[in-house]
Amino acid sequence: MFTKTKINSVIAATLIGAGVMLSGLAQAADFNLRAVANSNENDEDYDGLVVFKDFVESHSNGKIAVDIFMGTQLCGNGVECLEAVEYGSVDIYISTSGGASAMYPYVQVLDLPYVLRDDRVAEEVFTGDFTRQLRAQILADSGDTVRLMTIGNTGGWRNFANTQRTVKTPEDLEGLKIRTVVSDLPQELVRSLGASPTPIPWGDLFTSLQTGVVEGSKNGITDIMGMKFTDAGLKHVTLDGHAYMSALWYMNNEVFMAMPDDLRRVVVDGFSALQQATFASPKRKSITAYQAFAEAGGELYVPTPAEKEQFAKAAEPVYAWFQENIQDGEKWYKLLNDAAKAAEQKIQAEYDADLK
């Protein structure tokens, strides 16, 4: 848990030479926050944490200090790290929806395919009340220990990529062994499109592609190139954008609530800055990633609107599965879908004004 340190004494004045006296005051932060991301310094998560650290340390005048721990130094996976947030041995943690689904199954709503149309819609949704409703549910289910602070992005959009052929329609996916995470919903999606879901640990994916254990995956381009999956034969990417790669940022609620109002405001503003940084980072990094993919002999395919509609139609059973198998699934599907539609309407109104 965090250590709250108050300065209770002043370093004693020291006489130097012929009576010259120097005195100093050792000032420590009131709140020391340990922030964990199970990734590396090339990841969008790190970009967000650097922005957060700089913001809260400077805007709190040093009353808040942030230590960043990348990788698995303090905890190794979603369940372990979220439990660490509950217990207070970690103060801040970021997970994907898949990483949190074992503890909060309803967060899989963020993986429902084709609900969020594009970046602009997703960013409108995640800066609004949907995130607050999800925060309230996670607080209730964690006994007021885990507080969802914001939802950002970690890697852009999930697209189908494979080693075998160009995928233009769901029929082209039939029979392919596609790597998924352990979460149920991504497996249901792959199955609904006629492919074979194959849960494989992230660290084993390169070898699994190379040896044919799997023939494809559902990843963003920055992850594909960051892991050099093209060297393992992953050469075909279809930009269907079936899922926004949401990043859920949590904080120990006791730590947050122990802060005075002015510092809580700084932390909230810091997470807003972090969110904006993670929205922007994948957009910038994807430019060079797509260039590197092409240079490595990769092929990009952009589905036509009619082909995209075929993917969305084939994925419809996933919505039914979610609502039938996840507690309050119907509620969470409706909340996200309604938020997405409202965002689309707001953006359309802005188009109507801006295009005149």
CSV table of C-alpha atoms in Angstrom, one decimal, residues 221-222 281-293:
chain,number,residue,atom,x,y,z
A,221,ILE,CA,-0.6,-3.2,-36.2
A,222,THR,CA,1.7,-1.7,-33.5
A,281,SER,CA,-0.1,7.5,-29.2
A,282,PRO,CA,-1.4,4.5,-31.3
A,283,LYS,CA,-2.4,6.9,-34.1
A,284,ARG,CA,1.2,8.2,-34.3
A,285,LYS,CA,2.9,4.8,-33.9
A,286,SER,CA,0.6,3.1,-36.4
A,287,ILE,CA,2.0,5.2,-39.2
A,288,THR,CA,5.5,3.8,-39.0
A,289,ALA,CA,4.1,0.4,-38.1
A,290,TYR,CA,2.1,0.2,-41.3
A,291,GLN,CA,5.1,1.3,-43.3
A,292,ALA,CA,7.3,-1.4,-41.7
A,293,PHE,CA,4.6,-4.0,-42.3
